[in-house]
Amino acid sequence: MIQESERAEVEEEETDNDEERINYLKSFITRMMSAPMKEKSRAEVDISVTPEEIRIISNYAAASHGAPGLSHYVFLGDYVDRGRQGVETVMLLMAYHCLYPEHLFLCRGNHEDYNTTMTYGFYDECHLKYEKKGFLVWLHIINAFNHLPFAALIFGRVLCMHGGISPHIKTLDDIDSNVGWSLSARGISFSFDDVTIEKFCQDNGMVTGGHRWHANGRMVTIFSAANYLGMGNDACVLRIDEQKTVQFSLLRPVKKSRKH
């Protein structure tokens, strides 16, 4: 049984550790956000993350997952395999999440996965940047990925996830089969029709957003990587307030400067 004096010592130690963690995360985020852009590429930040920083923040993220400041953010996956700075991107997001666990949430996509990262580039990125320590760096981050949730529910009515619903999901709590499905041409997921979306949303009380892109406004897809694979596409952030009003913020890709 813990005595009062022992309990006070434990609480004091936890407070000191928590303050140390917060100061560490704030220092890391400040260094990341104040880094300049690379001279030869306006789309890349001139910053490097050490293996020790990756170990510490990955462990924090694995232990604390549950916006910076006053807003709340939900990210829906694919933080890596999407460019040459996957390490820097995911470590910044994890640091923000650990510092503001009730404001910034990270969901898991299909690229936050052991096998996928080995195929699509992130495993190679870790080895290229950290050489002999690359494998350990990669494992630390994969461990954090394994603790991420697959979906987020906003205001109890808006279901957010990376790729969409599954034929194995009938309700938010149960796993069951459903109709209207087919295997995706990509071979790694499922396709679903408007009837399937409508039924799932009605069964689970999902809100209609008013943007009638899919299934009478029941589903909307967003993509937040501007100029993906050099295609010049815009990116988008979806905003939802407490009245469930939906707004879209477009992000334009950075234009390359002409050489004279």
XYZ file of N, CA and C in Angstrom:
780
model
N 0.838 -1.201 0.000
C 0.000 0.000 0.000
C 0.875 1.252 0.000
N 0.555 2.227 -0.868
C 1.361 3.448 -0.970
C 0.954 4.422 0.131
N 1.914 4.876 0.898
C 1.679 5.856 1.940
C 1.543 7.246 1.326
N 0.988 8.188 2.102
C 0.767 9.542 1.602
C 2.069 10.196 1.155
N 3.138 10.019 1.905
C 4.416 10.628 1.546
C 4.949 10.054 0.243
N 4.757 8.709 0.061
C 5.210 8.078 -1.172
C 4.376 8.552 -2.348
N 3.047 8.686 -2.138
C 2.164 9.148 -3.208
C 2.538 10.563 -3.644
N 2.880 11.420 -2.709
C 3.275 12.798 -3.023
C 4.542 12.808 -3.854
N 5.488 11.917 -3.507
C 6.741 11.845 -4.262
C 6.487 11.374 -5.681
N 5.590 10.387 -5.850
C 5.257 9.887 -7.188
C 4.604 10.972 -8.027
N 3.649 11.702 -7.446
C 2.967 12.777 -8.178
C 3.938 13.881 -8.564
N 4.872 14.198 -7.678
C 5.857 15.233 -7.978
C 6.768 14.784 -9.113
N 7.151 13.503 -9.102
C 8.005 12.978 -10.171
C 7.283 12.987 -11.509
N 5.976 12.602 -11.502
C 5.191 12.613 -12.736
C 5.044 14.019 -13.281
N 4.871 15.000 -12.385
C 4.762 16.402 -12.804
C 6.055 16.871 -13.445
N 7.183 16.520 -12.831
C 8.482 16.909 -13.383
C 8.700 16.266 -14.752
N 8.329 14.980 -14.879
C 8.493 14.283 -16.154
C 7.598 14.883 -17.220
N 6.374 15.243 -16.861
C 5.435 15.827 -17.804
C 5.927 17.184 -18.288
N 6.473 17.981 -17.377
C 7.013 19.290 -17.751
C 8.213 19.119 -18.677
N 9.043 18.129 -18.391
C 10.207 17.857 -19.245
C 9.762 17.430 -20.637
N 8.710 16.595 -20.712
C 8.186 16.144 -22.006
C 7.629 17.317 -22.804
N 6.864 18.175 -22.156
C 6.269 19.332 -22.833
C 7.345 20.265 -23.367
N 8.355 20.551 -22.553
C 9.443 21.431 -22.987
C 10.204 20.827 -24.166
N 10.403 19.518 -24.127
C 11.111 18.842 -25.212
C 10.319 18.950 -26.516
N 9.016 18.686 -26.440
C 8.169 18.740 -27.632
C 8.074 20.155 -28.189
N 7.930 21.139 -27.319
C 7.859 22.528 -27.776
C 9.157 22.937 -28.473
N 10.287 22.531 -27.913
C 11.582 22.861 -28.515
C 11.721 22.212 -29.887
N 11.286 20.957 -30.001
C 11.366 20.244 -31.280
C 10.475 20.902 -32.329
N 9.239 21.217 -31.948
C 8.305 21.839 -32.887
C 8.810 23.207 -33.334
N 9.350 23.982 -32.408
C 9.890 25.298 -32.760
C 11.019 25.165 -33.769
N 11.891 24.195 -33.561
C 13.007 23.986 -34.495
C 12.492 23.570 -35.863
N 11.483 22.728 -35.901
C 10.931 22.270 -37.177
C 10.219 23.406 -37.919
N 9.397 24.165 -37.198
C 8.576 25.189 -37.840
C 9.372 26.427 -38.239
N 10.533 26.639 -37.620
C 11.347 27.815 -37.953
C 12.446 27.506 -38.964
N 12.524 26.266 -39.415
C 13.556 25.890 -40.389
C 13.284 26.540 -41.742
N 14.316 26.974 -42.436
C 14.129 27.605 -43.747
C 13.881 26.571 -44.836
N 13.422 27.026 -45.973
C 13.253 26.152 -47.125
C 14.613 25.912 -47.775
N 14.761 24.782 -48.428
C 16.005 24.489 -49.125
C 16.176 25.432 -50.310
N 17.413 25.840 -50.553
C 17.672 26.797 -51.631
C 17.293 26.242 -52.993
N 17.524 24.940 -53.201
C 17.280 24.348 -54.516
C 15.874 23.776 -54.665
N 15.078 23.816 -53.604
C 13.723 23.271 -53.684
C 12.821 24.002 -52.707
N 11.896 24.794 -53.223
C 10.965 25.532 -52.379
C 9.923 24.627 -51.748
N 9.897 23.352 -52.151
C 8.918 22.418 -51.608
C 9.491 21.555 -50.491
N 10.768 21.752 -50.144
C 11.394 20.962 -49.092
C 11.989 21.865 -48.022
N 11.899 21.413 -46.783
C 12.417 22.173 -45.649
C 13.833 21.719 -45.340
N 14.694 22.668 -45.049
C 16.090 22.374 -44.749
C 16.228 22.015 -43.270
N 15.889 20.787 -42.944
C 15.881 20.328 -41.557
C 16.200 18.841 -41.519
N 16.821 18.389 -40.450
C 17.059 16.961 -40.256
C 16.644 16.580 -38.845
N 16.100 15.377 -38.724
C 15.655 14.859 -37.437
C 16.622 13.761 -37.014
N 17.088 13.811 -35.783
C 18.070 12.836 -35.319
C 17.380 11.530 -34.931
N 18.109 10.412 -34.988
C 17.541 9.132 -34.548
C 17.043 9.179 -33.104
N 17.730 9.913 -32.234
C 17.305 10.010 -30.850
C 15.977 10.749 -30.727
N 15.792 11.811 -31.518
C 14.517 12.527 -31.526
C 13.393 11.614 -32.003
N 13.682 10.803 -33.016
C 12.683 9.874 -33.549
C 12.298 8.843 -32.490
N 13.301 8.324 -31.779
C 13.025 7.335 -30.732
C 12.134 7.939 -29.638
N 12.487 9.120 -29.168
C 11.763 9.745 -28.063
C 10.330 10.104 -28.463
N 10.170 10.762 -29.604
C 8.840 11.225 -30.009
C 7.956 10.056 -30.434
N 8.529 9.036 -31.080
C 7.745 7.852 -31.448
C 7.209 7.160 -30.206
N 8.037 7.078 -29.169
C 7.592 6.473 -27.911
C 6.510 7.322 -27.241
N 6.676 8.639 -27.286
C 5.641 9.529 -26.769
C 4.320 9.295 -27.506
N 4.404 9.217 -28.834
C 3.201 9.064 -29.660
C 2.516 7.733 -29.398
N 3.294 6.679 -29.239
C 2.718 5.360 -28.979
C 2.012 5.321 -27.631
N 2.484 6.130 -26.690
C 1.936 6.108 -25.334
C 0.805 7.109 -25.117
N 0.672 8.124 -26.000
C -0.254 9.229 -25.691
C -1.370 9.442 -26.680
N -1.469 8.592 -27.685
C -2.437 8.956 -28.701
C -3.844 8.906 -28.149
N -4.566 9.518 -28.434
C -5.936 9.669 -28.053
C -6.602 10.502 -29.156
N -5.425 20.610 -31.991
C -4.672 21.443 -32.915
C -3.930 22.432 -32.109
N -3.072 22.119 -32.566
C -2.318 23.155 -31.881
C -3.232 24.322 -31.537
N -3.157 24.833 -30.295
C -3.932 26.012 -29.946
C -5.401 25.719 -29.726
N -6.252 26.527 -30.330
C -7.679 26.481 -30.043
C -8.450 25.552 -30.968
N -7.934 25.296 -32.154
C -8.649 24.453 -33.115
C -8.349 22.979 -32.865
N -9.196 22.128 -33.450
C -8.995 20.692 -33.372
C -8.744 20.153 -34.780
N -7.772 19.258 -34.907
C -7.393 18.711 -36.200
C -7.484 17.194 -36.181
N -7.961 16.627 -37.290
C -7.952 15.176 -37.482
C -7.236 14.893 -38.794
N -6.162 14.123 -38.727
C -5.430 13.710 -39.919
C -5.767 12.256 -40.222
N -5.910 11.937 -41.517
C -6.484 10.648 -41.910
C -5.493 9.683 -42.546
N -4.216 9.840 -42.264
C -3.267 8.822 -42.712
C -2.449 9.205 -43.920
N -1.583 8.268 -44.321
C -0.622 8.457 -45.415
C 0.322 9.621 -45.113
N 0.970 9.557 -43.971
C 1.917 10.593 -43.577
C 3.284 10.368 -44.203
N 3.532 9.154 -44.662
C 4.811 8.804 -45.283
C 4.552 8.229 -46.672
N 5.620 7.920 -47.394
C 5.540 7.418 -48.778
C 4.940 8.460 -49.720
N 4.965 9.727 -49.325
C 4.346 10.768 -50.139
C 5.331 11.894 -50.466
N 6.602 11.562 -50.538
C 7.612 12.578 -50.829
C 8.912 12.230 -50.140
N 9.884 13.119 -50.270
C 11.226 12.849 -49.757
C 11.412 13.239 -48.299
N 10.388 13.818 -47.672
C 10.517 14.225 -46.277
C 9.426 13.597 -45.407
N 9.248 12.308 -45.591
C 8.272 11.586 -44.794
C 8.635 11.563 -43.320
N 9.926 11.381 -43.027
C 10.380 11.357 -41.634
C 10.052 12.679 -40.952
N 10.419 13.775 -41.596
C 10.203 15.093 -41.005
C 8.709 15.374 -40.825
N 7.914 14.975 -41.813
C 6.470 15.224 -41.751
C 5.825 14.477 -40.593
N 6.094 13.176 -40.503
C 5.425 12.380 -39.481
C 5.923 12.721 -38.079
N 7.196 13.093 -37.944
C 7.698 13.436 -36.618
C 7.109 14.754 -36.119
N 6.895 15.698 -37.032
C 6.257 16.957 -36.647
C 4.816 16.703 -36.198
N 4.086 15.883 -36.950
C 2.708 15.567 -36.583
C 2.642 14.835 -35.246
N 3.547 13.884 -35.041
C 3.556 13.153 -33.772
C 3.882 14.076 -32.603
N 4.814 14.989 -32.821
C 5.176 15.923 -31.755
C 3.985 16.814 -31.390
N 3.276 17.331 -32.388
C 2.088 18.135 -32.127
C 1.029 17.313 -31.395
N 0.855 16.061 -31.826
C -0.145 15.204 -31.186
C 0.190 14.948 -29.714
N 1.465 14.699 -29.448
C 1.877 14.444 -28.065
C 1.728 15.693 -27.199
N 1.960 16.860 -27.782
C 1.864 18.105 -27.034
C 0.413 18.535 -26.838
N -0.433 18.263 -27.846
C -1.851 18.638 -27.786
C -2.726 17.408 -28.060
N -2.710 16.411 -27.184
C -3.431 15.151 -27.449
C -4.942 15.298 -27.544
N -5.501 16.380 -27.013
C -6.944 16.592 -27.097
C -7.324 17.534 -28.240
N -6.345 17.953 -29.006
C -6.607 18.894 -30.098
C -6.178 18.373 -31.460
N -5.199 17.497 -31.501
C -4.713 16.975 -32.781
C -4.734 15.451 -32.724
N -5.438 14.853 -33.696
C -5.626 13.408 -33.710
C -5.078 12.820 -35.011
N -4.431 11.689 -34.896
C -3.851 11.006 -36.050
C -4.538 9.664 -36.243
N -5.142 9.462 -37.410
C -5.703 8.166 -37.768
C -4.723 7.422 -38.674
N -4.928 6.148 -38.786
C -4.021 5.294 -39.543
C -4.543 5.060 -40.956
N -3.672 5.250 -41.952
C -3.999 4.928 -43.329
C -3.292 3.651 -43.750
N -3.443 3.281 -45.017
C -2.821 2.034 -45.451
C -1.298 2.136 -45.550
N -0.748 3.360 -45.549
C 0.713 3.504 -45.612
C 1.358 3.524 -44.230
N 0.563 3.578 -43.179
C 1.112 3.457 -41.829
C 1.165 1.972 -41.480
N 1.930 1.242 -42.272
C 1.921 -0.211 -42.212
C 3.311 -0.758 -42.512
N 3.659 -1.835 -41.833
C 4.972 -2.490 -41.976
C 5.273 -2.818 -43.439
N 4.370 -3.556 -44.086
C 4.636 -4.023 -45.451
C 4.569 -2.907 -46.487
N 3.586 -2.012 -46.340
C 3.422 -0.946 -47.334
C 4.613 -0.006 -47.356
N 5.141 0.349 -46.177
C 6.285 1.263 -46.138
C 7.539 0.625 -46.726
N 7.610 -0.704 -46.701
C 8.758 -1.379 -47.306
C 8.682 -1.348 -48.828
N 7.469 -1.220 -49.352
C 7.266 -1.265 -50.811
C 7.289 0.110 -51.455
N 6.753 1.124 -50.766
C 6.520 2.419 -51.403
C 7.512 3.514 -51.023
N 8.594 3.184 -50.308
C 9.663 4.168 -50.195
C 10.078 4.614 -48.813
N 9.209 4.517 -47.809
C 9.573 5.064 -46.506
C 10.690 4.265 -45.839
N 10.662 2.966 -46.001
C 11.738 2.115 -45.470
C 13.076 2.533 -46.080
N 13.086 2.770 -47.382
C 14.317 3.199 -48.068
C 14.732 4.594 -47.621
N 13.756 5.478 -47.385
C 14.070 6.827 -46.915
C 14.803 6.779 -45.576
N 14.328 5.937 -44.673
C 14.973 5.812 -43.361
C 16.406 5.305 -43.498
N 16.623 4.329 -44.353
C 17.971 3.796 -44.541
C 18.880 4.804 -45.234
N 18.329 5.558 -46.167
C 19.128 6.548 -46.883
C 19.568 7.667 -45.957
N 18.691 8.089 -45.065
C 18.992 9.218 -44.186
C 19.804 8.827 -42.963
N 19.612 7.589 -42.477
C 20.227 7.222 -41.202
C 21.161 6.020 -41.293
N 21.351 5.508 -42.502
C 22.310 4.431 -42.781
C 22.170 3.272 -41.796
N 23.166 3.008 -40.968
C 23.143 1.853 -40.075
C 22.008 1.925 -39.052
N 21.600 3.130 -38.685
C 20.519 3.297 -37.719
C 19.151 3.359 -38.398
N 19.137 3.263 -39.727
C 17.892 3.409 -40.474
C 16.831 2.382 -40.113
N 17.250 1.139 -39.930
C 16.278 0.088 -39.609
C 15.629 0.351 -38.255
N 16.422 0.758 -37.276
C 15.886 1.039 -35.941
C 14.963 2.259 -35.969
N 15.355 3.286 -36.740
C 14.509 4.471 -36.904
C 13.149 4.070 -37.474
N 13.181 3.250 -38.515
C 11.955 2.780 -39.163
C 11.089 1.994 -38.180
N 11.697 1.120 -37.369
C 10.941 0.321 -36.403
C 10.277 1.185 -35.330
N 10.986 2.224 -34.875
C 10.400 3.127 -33.877
C 9.119 3.760 -34.416
N 9.169 4.217 -35.659
C 8.008 4.893 -36.255
C 6.891 3.888 -36.527
N 7.243 2.692 -37.004
C 6.238 1.650 -37.240
C 5.534 1.289 -35.935
N 6.284 1.242 -34.849
C 5.677 0.947 -33.549
C 4.623 1.988 -33.189
N 4.925 3.254 -33.450
C 3.937 4.318 -33.193
C 2.726 4.153 -34.114
N 2.964 3.809 -35.379
C 1.856 3.586 -36.321
C 0.912 2.492 -35.817
N 1.483 1.456 -35.228
C 0.673 0.327 -34.766
C -0.277 0.699 -33.642
N -0.087 1.859 -33.025
C -0.956 2.309 -31.944
C -2.021 3.300 -32.412
N -2.023 3.659 -33.698
C -2.973 4.656 -34.190
C -4.350 4.041 -34.417
N -5.422 4.802 -34.166
C -6.776 4.315 -34.448
C -7.067 4.371 -35.944
N -8.054 3.597 -36.373
C -8.396 3.545 -37.792
C -9.416 4.611 -38.194
N -10.155 5.162 -37.239
C -11.218 6.109 -37.581
C -11.444 7.086 -36.441
N -12.095 8.200 -36.784
C -12.467 9.208 -35.783
C -13.934 9.567 -35.985
N -14.641 9.799 -34.889
C -16.052 10.178 -34.946
C -16.204 11.582 -34.375
N -16.643 12.533 -35.213
C -16.757 13.934 -34.827
C -18.208 14.258 -34.485
N -18.424 14.829 -33.281
C -19.758 15.195 -32.805
C -20.722 14.002 -32.820
N -20.180 12.788 -32.815
C -21.016 11.604 -32.820
C -21.761 11.363 -34.112
N -21.481 12.152 -35.164
C -22.257 12.077 -36.408
C -21.414 12.007 -37.666
N -20.170 12.426 -37.598
C -19.323 12.495 -38.791
C -18.192 11.482 -38.643
N -18.218 10.438 -39.459
C -17.214 9.386 -39.404
C -16.082 9.699 -40.371
N -14.862 9.739 -39.857
C -13.690 10.079 -40.663
C -12.722 8.901 -40.685
N -12.301 8.503 -41.872
C -11.325 7.422 -41.984
C -10.562 7.575 -43.296
N -9.524 6.781 -43.447
C -8.628 6.969 -44.581
C -9.236 6.534 -45.910
N -9.698 5.306 -46.001
C -10.099 4.801 -47.309
C -11.595 4.616 -47.491
N -12.372 4.607 -46.420
C -13.807 4.399 -46.539
C -14.251 3.195 -45.740
N -15.557 2.905 -45.830
C -16.127 1.817 -45.051
C -15.749 0.462 -45.643
N -16.010 -0.590 -44.887
C -15.609 -1.941 -45.246
C -16.806 -2.867 -45.257
N -16.770 -3.923 -46.065
C -17.880 -4.881 -46.045
C -17.959 -5.647 -44.731
N -16.945 -5.550 -43.914
C -16.938 -6.224 -42.625
C -17.493 -5.342 -41.511
N -17.895 -4.107 -41.846
C -18.414 -3.184 -40.850
C -19.883 -2.898 -41.141
N -20.750 -3.257 -40.182
C -22.179 -2.973 -40.315
C -22.575 -1.818 -39.417
N -22.029 -1.771 -38.225
C -22.248 -0.668 -37.295
C -20.890 -0.178 -36.829
N -20.889 0.858 -36.030
C -19.630 1.379 -35.516
C -18.998 0.429 -34.502
N -19.776 -0.459 -33.956
C -19.274 -1.376 -32.935
C -19.093 -2.804 -33.429
N -19.879 -3.202 -34.375
C -19.876 -4.601 -34.803
C -19.203 -4.786 -36.153
N -18.736 -5.976 -36.376
C -18.160 -6.353 -37.670
C -19.128 -7.322 -38.331
N -19.538 -6.991 -39.541
C -20.513 -7.829 -40.232
C -20.345 -7.623 -41.733
N -21.054 -8.410 -42.521
C -20.991 -8.274 -43.972
C -22.051 -7.294 -44.441
N -21.902 -6.824 -45.694
C -22.844 -5.864 -46.264
C -22.932 -6.100 -47.753
N -23.930 -5.456 -48.396
C -24.141 -5.636 -49.831
C -23.602 -4.433 -50.577
N -23.490 -4.606 -51.888
C -23.085 -3.489 -52.726
C -21.586 -3.307 -52.820
N -20.811 -4.367 -52.577
C -19.356 -4.261 -52.554
C -18.739 -4.964 -53.754
N -17.521 -4.551 -54.094
C -16.713 -5.267 -55.084
C -15.254 -5.014 -54.752
N -14.389 -5.905 -55.196
C -12.959 -5.719 -54.967
C -12.453 -4.545 -55.779
N -11.606 -3.719 -55.163
C -11.030 -2.578 -55.859
C -10.054 -3.044 -56.923
N -9.945 -2.264 -58.002
C -8.990 -2.586 -59.062
C -7.555 -2.535 -58.559
N -7.321 -1.844 -57.429
C -5.981 -1.753 -56.858
C -5.571 -3.047 -56.182
N -6.563 -3.898 -55.869
C -6.252 -5.185 -55.283
C -5.964 -5.154 -53.796
N -6.156 -4.004 -53.134
C -5.814 -3.908 -51.719
C -6.975 -3.379 -50.881
N -8.138 -3.214 -51.480
C -9.249 -2.620 -50.738
C -10.562 -2.997 -51.412
N -11.642 -2.252 -51.091
C -12.961 -2.519 -51.652
C -13.529 -1.248 -52.282
N -14.364 -1.462 -53.274
C -15.171 -0.372 -53.829
C -16.579 -0.514 -53.269
N -17.313 0.611 -53.180
C -18.667 0.551 -52.656
C -19.534 1.553 -53.393
N -20.840 1.225 -53.495
C -21.750 2.067 -54.261
C -22.518 3.025 -53.358
N -23.323 3.904 -53.986
C -24.064 4.927 -53.244
C -25.080 4.308 -52.277
N -25.702 3.202 -52.694
C -26.688 2.549 -51.833
C -26.030 2.069 -50.543
N -24.825 1.523 -50.662
C -24.092 1.039 -49.495
C -23.750 2.187 -48.545
N -23.303 3.310 -49.101
C -22.976 4.478 -48.279
C -24.223 4.992 -47.565
N -25.319 5.117 -48.316
C -26.570 5.629 -47.751
C -27.051 4.757 -46.605
N -27.009 3.446 -46.789
C -27.474 2.523 -45.749
C -26.595 2.603 -44.509
N -25.279 2.636 -44.694
C -24.365 2.690 -43.551
C -24.585 3.968 -42.745
N -24.727 5.095 -43.438
C -24.915 6.373 -42.748
C -26.252 6.422 -42.015
N -27.313 5.913 -42.642
C -28.615 5.905 -41.986
C -28.611 5.000 -40.760
N -27.959 3.850 -40.873
C -27.924 2.897 -39.759
C -27.128 3.441 -38.570
N -26.178 4.338 -38.833
C -25.291 4.800 -37.773
C -25.432 6.282 -37.462
N -26.474 6.930 -38.010
C -26.758 8.318 -37.666
C -25.739 9.304 -38.187
N -25.119 9.010 -39.341
C -24.142 9.928 -39.912
C -24.845 11.130 -40.513
N -24.196 12.295 -40.452
C -24.800 13.536 -40.905
C -24.616 13.708 -42.413
N -25.584 14.368 -43.064
C -25.455 14.748 -44.464
C -24.778 16.105 -44.544
N -23.696 16.210 -45.283
C -22.888 17.422 -45.260
C -23.391 18.532 -46.158
N -24.235 18.255 -47.141
C -24.719 19.290 -48.031
C -23.912 19.404 -49.305
N -22.739 18.821 -49.329
C -21.940 18.803 -50.561
C -22.237 17.484 -51.276
N -23.059 17.554 -52.283
C -23.584 16.340 -52.900
C -22.610 15.768 -53.921
N -21.519 15.272 -53.394
C -20.525 14.646 -54.251
C -20.773 13.157 -54.396
N -21.145 12.499 -53.273
C -21.392 11.066 -53.301
C -22.614 10.768 -52.440
N -23.432 9.862 -52.927
C -24.548 9.325 -52.141
C -25.374 10.420 -51.477
N -25.834 11.368 -52.276
C -26.700 12.442 -51.773
C -26.088 13.202 -50.600
N -24.820 13.481 -50.693
C -24.157 14.270 -49.666
C -23.731 13.481 -48.448
N -23.862 12.165 -48.497
C -23.482 11.344 -47.347
C -21.973 11.156 -47.245
N -21.257 11.254 -48.351
C -19.814 11.026 -48.327
C -19.085 12.071 -49.151
N -17.950 12.517 -48.636
C -17.084 13.428 -49.377
C -15.656 12.932 -49.212
N -14.891 13.028 -50.273
C -13.483 12.633 -50.209
C -12.614 13.880 -50.340
N -11.518 13.916 -49.588
C -10.575 15.023 -49.663
C -9.171 14.466 -49.846
N -8.306 15.278 -50.435
C -6.916 14.892 -50.665
C -6.049 16.084 -50.300
N -5.131 15.906 -49.371
C -4.407 17.049 -48.825
C -2.962 17.164 -49.304
N -2.585 16.400 -50.322
C -1.220 16.487 -50.863
C -1.258 17.257 -52.178
N -0.845 18.521 -52.127
C -0.835 19.350 -53.339
C 0.252 18.886 -54.292
N -0.030 18.995 -55.602
C 0.932 18.637 -56.647
C 1.439 17.209 -56.461
N 0.517 16.295 -56.178
C 0.885 14.906 -55.947
C 1.463 14.288 -57.211
N 2.675 13.744 -57.081
C 3.402 13.134 -58.204
C 3.534 14.095 -59.388
N 3.622 15.391 -59.068
C 3.830 16.392 -60.105
C 2.622 16.646 -60.983
N 1.419 16.280 -60.514
C 0.220 16.423 -61.347
C -0.405 17.805 -61.272
N 0.125 18.685 -60.397
C -0.371 20.045 -60.317
C -1.713 20.187 -59.638
N -2.155 19.173 -58.908
C -3.471 19.217 -58.272
C -3.472 20.104 -57.021
N -4.634 20.648 -56.707
C -4.806 21.377 -55.454
C -4.965 20.393 -54.303
N -4.788 20.892 -53.089
C -5.068 20.107 -51.886
C -6.254 20.725 -51.173
N -6.818 19.998 -50.216
C -8.025 20.483 -49.551
C -8.029 20.109 -48.079
N -8.532 21.023 -47.257
C -8.781 20.766 -45.840
C -10.266 20.986 -45.586
N -10.905 20.041 -44.914
C -12.330 20.125 -44.616
C -12.528 20.642 -43.201
N -13.349 21.690 -43.046
C -13.626 22.276 -41.741
C -15.073 21.996 -41.344
N -15.273 21.556 -40.100
C -16.603 21.270 -39.584
C -16.757 21.955 -38.233
N -17.793 22.785 -38.084
C -18.006 23.434 -36.792
C -19.056 22.671 -35.986
N -19.392 23.174 -34.797
C -20.305 22.460 -33.900
C -21.719 22.363 -34.457
N -22.068 23.243 -35.392
C -23.375 23.176 -36.045
C -23.337 22.232 -37.253
N -22.179 21.575 -37.430
C -21.954 20.631 -38.529
C -21.969 21.328 -39.885
N -21.646 22.609 -39.890
C -21.484 23.351 -41.135
C -20.138 22.989 -41.742
N -20.144 22.705 -43.032
C -18.936 22.238 -43.710
C -18.370 23.338 -44.598
N -17.069 23.559 -44.490
C -16.358 24.501 -45.358
C -15.091 23.826 -45.879
N -14.666 24.251 -47.067
C -13.468 23.688 -47.660
C -12.408 24.772 -47.821
N -11.173 24.446 -47.461
C -10.041 25.354 -47.663
C -9.099 24.723 -48.689
N -8.946 25.399 -49.821
C -8.081 24.883 -50.877
C -6.646 25.350 -50.677
N -5.709 24.466 -50.946
C -4.283 24.759 -50.857
C -3.672 24.559 -52.235
N -3.128 25.628 -52.799
C -2.551 25.565 -54.133
C -1.125 25.037 -54.087
N -0.699 24.286 -55.098
C 0.687 23.811 -55.115
C 1.665 24.946 -55.347
N 2.887 24.793 -54.831
C 3.924 25.805 -55.001
C 4.401 25.782 -56.449
N 4.414 26.959 -57.071
C 4.871 27.040 -58.462
C 6.379 27.141 -58.497
N 6.971 26.386 -59.406
C 8.419 26.417 -59.558
C 8.853 27.735 -60.201
N 9.905 28.327 -59.663
C 10.402 29.574 -60.208
C 11.177 29.298 -61.479
N 11.027 30.191 -62.445
C 11.722 30.036 -63.710
C 13.172 30.466 -63.599
N 14.034 29.674 -64.206
C 15.453 30.018 -64.199
C 15.759 30.941 -65.367
N 16.534 31.976 -65.100
C 16.902 32.946 -66.141
C 18.354 32.746 -66.551
